[in-house]
Coordinates of C-alpha atoms in Angstrom, one line a residue:
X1 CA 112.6 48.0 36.0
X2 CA 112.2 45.7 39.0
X3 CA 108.9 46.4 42.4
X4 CA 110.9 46.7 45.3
X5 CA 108.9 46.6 48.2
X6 CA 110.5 47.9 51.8
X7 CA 108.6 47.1 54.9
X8 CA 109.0 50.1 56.9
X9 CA 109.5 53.8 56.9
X10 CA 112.3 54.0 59.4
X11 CA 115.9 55.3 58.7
X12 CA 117.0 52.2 57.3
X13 CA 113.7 52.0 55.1
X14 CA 113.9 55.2 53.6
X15 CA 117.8 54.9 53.4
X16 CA 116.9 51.3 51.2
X17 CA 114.4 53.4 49.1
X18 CA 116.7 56.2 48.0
X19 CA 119.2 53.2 47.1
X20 CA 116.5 51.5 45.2
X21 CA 115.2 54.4 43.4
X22 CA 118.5 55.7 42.2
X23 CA 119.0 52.3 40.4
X24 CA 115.4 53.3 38.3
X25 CA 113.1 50.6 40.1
X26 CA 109.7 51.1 40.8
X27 CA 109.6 51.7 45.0
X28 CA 106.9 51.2 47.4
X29 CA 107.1 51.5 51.2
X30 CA 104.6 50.6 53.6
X31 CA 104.6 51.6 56.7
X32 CA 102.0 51.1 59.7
X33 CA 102.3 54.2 61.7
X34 CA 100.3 57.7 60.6
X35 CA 103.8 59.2 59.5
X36 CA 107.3 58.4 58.4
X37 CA 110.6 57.8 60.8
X38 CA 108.1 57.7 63.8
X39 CA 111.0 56.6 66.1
X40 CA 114.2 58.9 64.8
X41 CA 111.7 61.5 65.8
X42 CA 112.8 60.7 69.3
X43 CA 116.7 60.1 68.6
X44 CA 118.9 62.0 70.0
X45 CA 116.7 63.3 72.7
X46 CA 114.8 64.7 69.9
X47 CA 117.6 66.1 67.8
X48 CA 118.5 63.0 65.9
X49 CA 122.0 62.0 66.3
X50 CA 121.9 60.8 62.8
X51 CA 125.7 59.6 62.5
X52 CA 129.1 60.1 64.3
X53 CA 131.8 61.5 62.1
X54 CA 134.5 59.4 63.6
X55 CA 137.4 57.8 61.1
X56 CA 134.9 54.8 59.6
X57 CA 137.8 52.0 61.0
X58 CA 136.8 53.0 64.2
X59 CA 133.3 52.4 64.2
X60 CA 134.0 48.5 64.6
X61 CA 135.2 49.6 68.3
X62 CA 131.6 50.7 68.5
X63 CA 129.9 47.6 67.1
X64 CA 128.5 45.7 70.0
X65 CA 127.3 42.8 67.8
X66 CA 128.8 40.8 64.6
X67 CA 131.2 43.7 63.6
X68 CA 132.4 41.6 61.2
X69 CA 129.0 41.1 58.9
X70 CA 129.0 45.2 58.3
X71 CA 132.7 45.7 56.5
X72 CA 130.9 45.8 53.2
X73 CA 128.1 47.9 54.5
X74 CA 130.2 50.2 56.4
X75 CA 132.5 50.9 54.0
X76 CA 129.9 50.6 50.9
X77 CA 127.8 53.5 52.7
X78 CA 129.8 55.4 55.2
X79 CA 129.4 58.2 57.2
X80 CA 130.7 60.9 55.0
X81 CA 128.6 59.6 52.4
X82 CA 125.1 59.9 55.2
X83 CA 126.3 63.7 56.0
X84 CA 126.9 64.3 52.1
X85 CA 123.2 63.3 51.0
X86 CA 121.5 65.3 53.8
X87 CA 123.8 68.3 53.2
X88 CA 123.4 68.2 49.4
X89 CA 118.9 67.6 50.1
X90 CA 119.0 71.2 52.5
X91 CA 119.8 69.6 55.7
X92 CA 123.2 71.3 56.7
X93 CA 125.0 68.8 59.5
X94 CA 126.9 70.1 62.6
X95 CA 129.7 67.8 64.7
X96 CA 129.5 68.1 68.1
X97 CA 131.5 66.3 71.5
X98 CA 132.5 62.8 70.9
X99 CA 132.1 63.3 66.9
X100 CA 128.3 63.2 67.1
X101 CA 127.0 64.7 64.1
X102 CA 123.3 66.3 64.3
X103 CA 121.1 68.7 62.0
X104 CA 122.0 72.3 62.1
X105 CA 118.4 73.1 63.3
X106 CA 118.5 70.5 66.1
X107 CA 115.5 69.1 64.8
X108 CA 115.1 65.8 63.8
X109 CA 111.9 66.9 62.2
X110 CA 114.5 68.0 58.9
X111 CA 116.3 64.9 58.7
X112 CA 113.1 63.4 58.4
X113 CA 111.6 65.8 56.1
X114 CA 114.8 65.8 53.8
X115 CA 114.3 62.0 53.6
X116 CA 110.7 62.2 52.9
X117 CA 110.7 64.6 50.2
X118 CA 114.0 63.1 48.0
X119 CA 111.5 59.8 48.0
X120 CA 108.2 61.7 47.1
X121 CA 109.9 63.7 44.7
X122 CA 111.5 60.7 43.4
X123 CA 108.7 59.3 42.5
X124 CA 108.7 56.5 45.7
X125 CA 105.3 55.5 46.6
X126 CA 104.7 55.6 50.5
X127 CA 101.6 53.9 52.0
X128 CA 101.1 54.3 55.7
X129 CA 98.8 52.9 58.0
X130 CA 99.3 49.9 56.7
X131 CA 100.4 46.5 57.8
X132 CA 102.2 43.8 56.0
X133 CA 101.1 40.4 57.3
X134 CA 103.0 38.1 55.4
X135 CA 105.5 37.7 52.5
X136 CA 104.9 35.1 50.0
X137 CA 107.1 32.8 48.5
X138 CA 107.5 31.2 45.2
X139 CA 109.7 29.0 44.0
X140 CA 112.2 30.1 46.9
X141 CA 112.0 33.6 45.5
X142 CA 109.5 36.6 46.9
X143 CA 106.6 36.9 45.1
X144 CA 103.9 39.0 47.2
X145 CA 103.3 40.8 50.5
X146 CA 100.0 40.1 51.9
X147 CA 98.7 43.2 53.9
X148 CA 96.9 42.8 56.8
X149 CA 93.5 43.9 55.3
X150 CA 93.9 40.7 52.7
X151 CA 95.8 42.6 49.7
X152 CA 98.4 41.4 47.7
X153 CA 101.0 43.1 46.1
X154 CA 103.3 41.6 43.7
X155 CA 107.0 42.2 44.3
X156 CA 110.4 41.2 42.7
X157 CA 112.2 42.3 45.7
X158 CA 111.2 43.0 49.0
X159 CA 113.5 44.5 51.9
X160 CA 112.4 44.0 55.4
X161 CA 113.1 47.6 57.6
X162 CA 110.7 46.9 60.3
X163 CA 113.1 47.3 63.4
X164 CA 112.7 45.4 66.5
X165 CA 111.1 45.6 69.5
X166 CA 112.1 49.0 71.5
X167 CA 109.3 51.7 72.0
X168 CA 106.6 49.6 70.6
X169 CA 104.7 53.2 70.7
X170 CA 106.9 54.0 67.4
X171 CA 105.6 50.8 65.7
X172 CA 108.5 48.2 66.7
X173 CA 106.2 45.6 67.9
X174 CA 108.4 42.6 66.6
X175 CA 106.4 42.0 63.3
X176 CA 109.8 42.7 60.9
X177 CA 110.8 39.4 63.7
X178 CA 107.9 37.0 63.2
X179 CA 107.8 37.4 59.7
X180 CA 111.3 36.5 58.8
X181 CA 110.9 33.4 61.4
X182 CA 107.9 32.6 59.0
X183 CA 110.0 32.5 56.4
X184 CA 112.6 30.3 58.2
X185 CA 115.4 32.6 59.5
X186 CA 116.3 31.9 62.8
X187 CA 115.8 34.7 65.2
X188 CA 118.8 35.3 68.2
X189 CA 117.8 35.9 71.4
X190 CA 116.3 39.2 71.9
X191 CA 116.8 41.8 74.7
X192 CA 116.4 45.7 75.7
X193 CA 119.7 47.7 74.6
X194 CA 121.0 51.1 75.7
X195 CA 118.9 50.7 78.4
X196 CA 118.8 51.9 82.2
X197 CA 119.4 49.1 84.9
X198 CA 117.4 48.1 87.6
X199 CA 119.4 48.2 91.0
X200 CA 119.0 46.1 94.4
X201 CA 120.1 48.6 97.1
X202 CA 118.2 51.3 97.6
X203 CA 120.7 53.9 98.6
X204 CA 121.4 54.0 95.3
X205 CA 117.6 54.9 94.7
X206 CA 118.0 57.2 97.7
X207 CA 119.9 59.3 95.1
X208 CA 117.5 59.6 92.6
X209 CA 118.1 62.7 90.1
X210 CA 121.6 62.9 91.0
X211 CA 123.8 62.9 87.7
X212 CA 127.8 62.2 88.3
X213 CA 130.2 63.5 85.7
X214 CA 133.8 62.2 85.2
X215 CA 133.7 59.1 86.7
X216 CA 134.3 56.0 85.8
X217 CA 132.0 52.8 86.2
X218 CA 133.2 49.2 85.7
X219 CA 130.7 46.1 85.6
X220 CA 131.6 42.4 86.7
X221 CA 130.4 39.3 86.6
X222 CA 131.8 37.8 89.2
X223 CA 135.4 38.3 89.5
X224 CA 135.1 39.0 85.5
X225 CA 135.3 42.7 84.4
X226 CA 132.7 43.3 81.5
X227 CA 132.9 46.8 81.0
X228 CA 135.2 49.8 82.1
X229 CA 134.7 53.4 80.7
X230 CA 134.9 57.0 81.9
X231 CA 132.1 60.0 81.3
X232 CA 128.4 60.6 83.2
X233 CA 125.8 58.6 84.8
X234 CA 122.7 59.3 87.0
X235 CA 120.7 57.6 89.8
X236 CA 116.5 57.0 89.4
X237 CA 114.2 55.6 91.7
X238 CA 114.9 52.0 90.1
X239 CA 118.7 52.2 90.1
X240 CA 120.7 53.9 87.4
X241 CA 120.8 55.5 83.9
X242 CA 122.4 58.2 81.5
X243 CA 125.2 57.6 79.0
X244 CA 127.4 55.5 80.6
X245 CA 125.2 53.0 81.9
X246 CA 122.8 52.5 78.8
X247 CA 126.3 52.0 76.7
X248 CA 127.0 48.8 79.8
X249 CA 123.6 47.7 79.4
X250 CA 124.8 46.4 76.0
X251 CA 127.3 44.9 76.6
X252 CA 126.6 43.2 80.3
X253 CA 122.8 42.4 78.7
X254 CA 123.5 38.6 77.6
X255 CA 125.1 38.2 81.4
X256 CA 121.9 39.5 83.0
X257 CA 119.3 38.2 81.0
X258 CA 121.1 34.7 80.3
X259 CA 121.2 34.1 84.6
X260 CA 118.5 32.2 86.4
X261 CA 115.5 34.1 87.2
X262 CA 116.2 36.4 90.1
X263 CA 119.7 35.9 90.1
X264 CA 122.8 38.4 89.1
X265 CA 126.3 38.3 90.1
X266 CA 126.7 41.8 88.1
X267 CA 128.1 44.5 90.3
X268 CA 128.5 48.1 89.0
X269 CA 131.5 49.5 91.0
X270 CA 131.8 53.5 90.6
X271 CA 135.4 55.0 91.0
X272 CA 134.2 58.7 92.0
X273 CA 137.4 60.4 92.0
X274 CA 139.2 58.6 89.3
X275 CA 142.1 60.9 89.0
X276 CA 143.3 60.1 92.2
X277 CA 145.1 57.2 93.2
X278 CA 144.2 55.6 96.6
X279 CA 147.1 56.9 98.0
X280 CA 146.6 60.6 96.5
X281 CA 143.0 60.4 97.9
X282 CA 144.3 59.6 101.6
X283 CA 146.8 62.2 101.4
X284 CA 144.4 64.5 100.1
X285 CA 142.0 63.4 102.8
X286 CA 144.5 63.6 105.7
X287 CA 145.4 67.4 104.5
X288 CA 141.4 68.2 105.0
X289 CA 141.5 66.9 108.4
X290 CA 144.7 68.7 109.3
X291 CA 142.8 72.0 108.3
X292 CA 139.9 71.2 109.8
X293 CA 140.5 69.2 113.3
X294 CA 136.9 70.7 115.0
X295 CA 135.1 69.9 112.4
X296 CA 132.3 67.1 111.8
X297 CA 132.9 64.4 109.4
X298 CA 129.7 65.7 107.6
X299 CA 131.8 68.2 106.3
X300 CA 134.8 66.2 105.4
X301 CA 132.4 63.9 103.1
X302 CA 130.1 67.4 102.1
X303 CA 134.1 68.4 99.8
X304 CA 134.4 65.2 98.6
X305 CA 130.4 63.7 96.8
X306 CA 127.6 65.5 96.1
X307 CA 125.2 66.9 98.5
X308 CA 122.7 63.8 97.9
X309 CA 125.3 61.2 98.5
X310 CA 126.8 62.9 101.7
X311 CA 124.4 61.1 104.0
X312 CA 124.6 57.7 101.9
X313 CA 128.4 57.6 102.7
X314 CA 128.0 58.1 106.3
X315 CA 125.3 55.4 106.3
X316 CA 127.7 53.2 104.2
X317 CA 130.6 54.0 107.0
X318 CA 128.0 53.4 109.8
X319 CA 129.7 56.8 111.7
X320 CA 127.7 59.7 113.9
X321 CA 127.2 62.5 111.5
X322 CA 128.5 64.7 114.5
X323 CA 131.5 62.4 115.2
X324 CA 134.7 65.0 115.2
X325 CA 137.4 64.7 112.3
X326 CA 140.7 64.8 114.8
X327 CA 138.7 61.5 116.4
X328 CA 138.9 60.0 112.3
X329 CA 141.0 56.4 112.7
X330 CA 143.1 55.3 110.2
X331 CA 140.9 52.0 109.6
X332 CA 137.5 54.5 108.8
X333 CA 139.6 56.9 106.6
X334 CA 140.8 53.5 105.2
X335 CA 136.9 52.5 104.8
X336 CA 136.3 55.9 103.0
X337 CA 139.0 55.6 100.5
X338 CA 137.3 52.5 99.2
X339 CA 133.3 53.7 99.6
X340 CA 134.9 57.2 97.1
X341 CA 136.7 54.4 94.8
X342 CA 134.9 51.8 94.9
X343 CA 131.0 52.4 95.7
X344 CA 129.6 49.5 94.6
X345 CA 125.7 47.9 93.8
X346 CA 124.0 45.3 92.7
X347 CA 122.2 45.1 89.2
X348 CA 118.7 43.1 89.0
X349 CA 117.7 42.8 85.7
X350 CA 117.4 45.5 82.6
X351 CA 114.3 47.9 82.4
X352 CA 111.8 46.9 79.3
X353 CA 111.9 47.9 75.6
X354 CA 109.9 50.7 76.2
X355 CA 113.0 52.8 78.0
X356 CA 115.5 50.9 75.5
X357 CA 116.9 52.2 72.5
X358 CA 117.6 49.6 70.6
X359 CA 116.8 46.0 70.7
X360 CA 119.9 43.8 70.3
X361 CA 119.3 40.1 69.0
X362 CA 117.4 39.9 65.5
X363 CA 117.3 37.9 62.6
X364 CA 120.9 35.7 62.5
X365 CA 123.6 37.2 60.2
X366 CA 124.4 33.6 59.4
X367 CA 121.3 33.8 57.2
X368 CA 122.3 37.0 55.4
X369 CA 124.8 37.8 52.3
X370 CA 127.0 40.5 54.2
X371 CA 127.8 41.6 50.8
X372 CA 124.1 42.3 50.0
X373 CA 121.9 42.5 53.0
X374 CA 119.9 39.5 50.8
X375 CA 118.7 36.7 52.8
X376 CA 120.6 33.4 52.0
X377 CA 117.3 31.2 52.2
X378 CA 114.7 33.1 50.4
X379 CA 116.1 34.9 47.0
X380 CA 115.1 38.4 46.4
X381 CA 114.2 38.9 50.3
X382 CA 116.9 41.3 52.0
X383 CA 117.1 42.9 55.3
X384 CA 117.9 46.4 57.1
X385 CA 118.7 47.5 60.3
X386 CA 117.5 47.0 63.6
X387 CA 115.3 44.1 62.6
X388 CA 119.0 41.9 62.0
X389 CA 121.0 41.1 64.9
X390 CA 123.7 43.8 65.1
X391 CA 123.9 46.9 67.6
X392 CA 126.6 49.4 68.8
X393 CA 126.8 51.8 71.5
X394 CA 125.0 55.2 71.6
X395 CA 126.9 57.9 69.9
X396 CA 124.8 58.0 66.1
X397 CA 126.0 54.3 65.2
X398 CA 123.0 52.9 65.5
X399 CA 121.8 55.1 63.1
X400 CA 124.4 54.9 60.9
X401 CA 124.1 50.6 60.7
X402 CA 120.7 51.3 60.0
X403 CA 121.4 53.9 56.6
X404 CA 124.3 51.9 55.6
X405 CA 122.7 48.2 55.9
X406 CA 119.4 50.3 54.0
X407 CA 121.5 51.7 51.2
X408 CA 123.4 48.4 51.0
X409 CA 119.9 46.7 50.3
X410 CA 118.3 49.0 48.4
X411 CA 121.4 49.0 46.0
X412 CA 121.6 45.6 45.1

C-alpha cells in the first residue's frame, strides 16, 4: 500500500482521490479552505455544470489549450464514465441545451456532497485549513510535503490539484504554481479565461444590462479573424460579457495580453441580424419605409434593435431623431445596413481573475507524462487540472479536464 498525498480538495482532487483509493492506497488530501470543492460551489451559476454529454471526439473542438496531451485522459476517464459514478453515489444527472449535463437537484451542493462522502466513507483522510508549503525531494523522487505550520508528512506519491489563479476567494491564489516552479517545471504564461472584456467606447457601456440573443460576434486582430460564433452576449458598464464573449476571451486572450501596454488592435464586430443578408436587410428595410413614409426614423431603428440601442444607432448615424423616413437617402440606409451588421468596438484588455473562470497558462505539458499526469522531472509527483496549462470553452469541459486528468493521476 503506497501515501498518496493530493494537494487540494477541488474537482480534480477529489476526482484523483477516488482514483487512488480504488487502487487500495492510503489517501490524504489537504486542502486550505474551511470546506471541500469551495469553487464548483459557484459553477454553473451555482448548479455545477459538471460535464457536457457530447460524443467524447468532439470535446477536442472544445479544448482551447494542448488538445493533444488529454487523448489518454479523455478517453481513459470520459464523460459517461463522470455521469456513471455520480448517478451510481445518489446524484441522478440531467442533460440540458448544448449537452450540458447538471445535477437533478440543481445544486452543486450534491455533486459535492456525493464526492465528499464516497472519500470519507472510503476511508480518505481530508485535512482542511491547511496549507502545503513545499514538496520535498529525494533522490529525484517525492518524499514529503511540508505544511505551512512546519509539519512534514511522508509521501510516496503526491498529486498537485491546487488550480490556478481565478477567484482567489475559493483558494486559487497560485500556490499549486509556485510550487511546481520550485520544483523546476516551467510555468506558461498565465492569464484570466472565460472572462468579460473591457471595452473602449462607451456607447457600448451606454447599453449596460442589455443581453442580445442570436447574434453572432466575430473578433479580429487586425485584418485576422480570431473567433466567429453564433448564441447571446450582454453589455456592462466596462464593455461586454455573457456566454459568447467569455468563450472569445479564451481564445483572443494571448492577442490581448501579449500587445504593448495600452495597445489592442482587437475589434469585436456584432452581426445583429445574422439571418439576413445585406441585401435581405435593405429590402426588408426599404418595405418599412414604404409602410411607414410619415414616420420618424426613431421608429424605423425602434423594429429593428432593442429599446437601449435605438438611440446608440442614431448617434452612430449622426441623424435628427425626428428626421422623416420618406427624407431616408440611399447612402444613410446604406450606413444602417452596416451599423445592424457590423456594429463594431474596441477591446482594452481582459477583466482580472476574480470575474474569470478559469485561468489558462499553468504548469508546461512538455513536463508531464500525458499518459500519467506524472511529472517528467520529479518521479512520483503528478499533476491535475487547472493547475497544468490546458483550458476549453465554457460548456462543463472544464470540469470534465479537471475529473479526467484527477482520475488519470490518481490511477496510476
Amino acid at each position: 500500500m503506497s501515501k498518496v498525498i493530493i494537494i487540494g480538495a477541488g474537482a480534480a482532487g477529489m476526482m484523483a482521490a477516488v482514483a487512488a483509493v480504488r487502487n487500495e492506497n492510503d489517501v490524504i488530501i489537504y486542502d486550505g479552505n474551511e470546506k471541500v470543492g469551495k469553487k464548483m460551489y459557484i459553477t454553473g451559476k451555482g448548479r455545477c455544470n459538471l460535464t457536457n454529454a457530447c460524443d467524447i471526439s468532439d470535446y477536442f473542438d472544445n479544448i482551447v489549450s494542448n488538445d493533444k496531451f488529454l487523448y489518454s485522459a479523455l478517453y481513459g476517464y470520459t464523460n459517461d464514465d463522470v455521469i456513471s459514478f455520480f448517478e451510481e453515489n445518489g446524484c441522478p444527472i440531467k442533460v440540458e441545451r448544448g449537452n450540458r449535463a447538471f445535477p437533478r437537484s440543481d445544486k452543486s451542493s450534491d455533486v459535492i456532497k456525493t464526492l465528499e462522502k464516497y472519500l470519507r466513507s472510503h476511508g480518505v483522510k481530508i485535512v482542511l485549513n491547511t496549507k502545503v508549503d513545499k514538496i520535498l525531494v529525494e533522490n529525484g523522487k517525492v518524499s514529503f510535503v511540508k505544511l505551512f505550520d512546519g509539519r512534514k508528512d511522508k509521501a510516496d506519491k503526491v498529486i498537485l490539484a491546487t488550480g490556478g489563479l481565478s477567484y482567489k476567494t475559493t483558494g486559487s491564489t497560485g500556490d499549486g504554481l509556485r510550487i511546481a516552479k520550485e520544483l523546476g517545471h516551467t510555468i506558461t504564461s498565465c492569464r484570466p479565461a472565460l472572462v468579460p472584456l473591457n471595452v473602449k467606447e462607451d456607447y457600448v457601456k451606454a447599453m449596460q444590462g442589455l443581453s442580445l440573443r442570436n447574434v453572432n460576434l466575430l473578433f479580429f486582430n487586425g485584418k485576422k479573424r480570431l473567433f466567429d460564433d453564433f448564441g447571446e452576449m450582454l453589455f456592462t458598464h466596462f464593455g461586454v460579457s455573457g456566454p459568447l464573449v467569455l468563450s472569445a476571451s479564451s481564445v483572443i486572450g494571448r492577442y490581448i495580453t501579449d500587445a504593448p501596454k495600452g495597445v489592442s488592435d482587437i475589434k469585436g464586430v456584432i452581426d445583429l441580424k445574422p439571418a439576413l443578408t445585406d441585401k435581405q436587410l435593405d429590402d426588408r428595410i426599404l418595405r418599412d419605409i414604404e409602410a411607414n413614409k410619415n414616420k420618424e426614423i426613431k421608429y424605423l431603428i425602434s423594429g429593428l434593435v432593442p429599446n437601449k440601442m435605438v438611440d446608440v444607432i442614431l448617434n452612430l448615424l449622426n441623424v435628427n431623431q425626428h428626421l422623416k423616413l420618406n427624407e431616408l437617402t440611399k447612402e444613410l440606409r446604406g450606413k444602417l445596413v452596416q451599423l445592424l451588421k457590423e456594429f463594431t468596438f474596441t477591446i482594452t484588455g481582459l477583466r482580472d481573475y476574480n470575474e474569470a473562470i478559469i485561468t489558462q497558462g499553468g504548469v508546461s505539458v512538455d513536463e508531464i507524462n500525458p499518459s500519467t499526469m506524472e511529472s517528467l522531472l520529479v518521479k512520483g509527483l503528478y499533476f491535475a487540472g487547472e493547475v497544468i496549462d490546458i483550458d476549453a470553452l465554457t460548456g462543463g469541459f472544464n470540469m470534465q479536464l479537471a475529473f479526467s486528468t484527477g482520475h488519470l493521476a490518481g490511477d496510476d
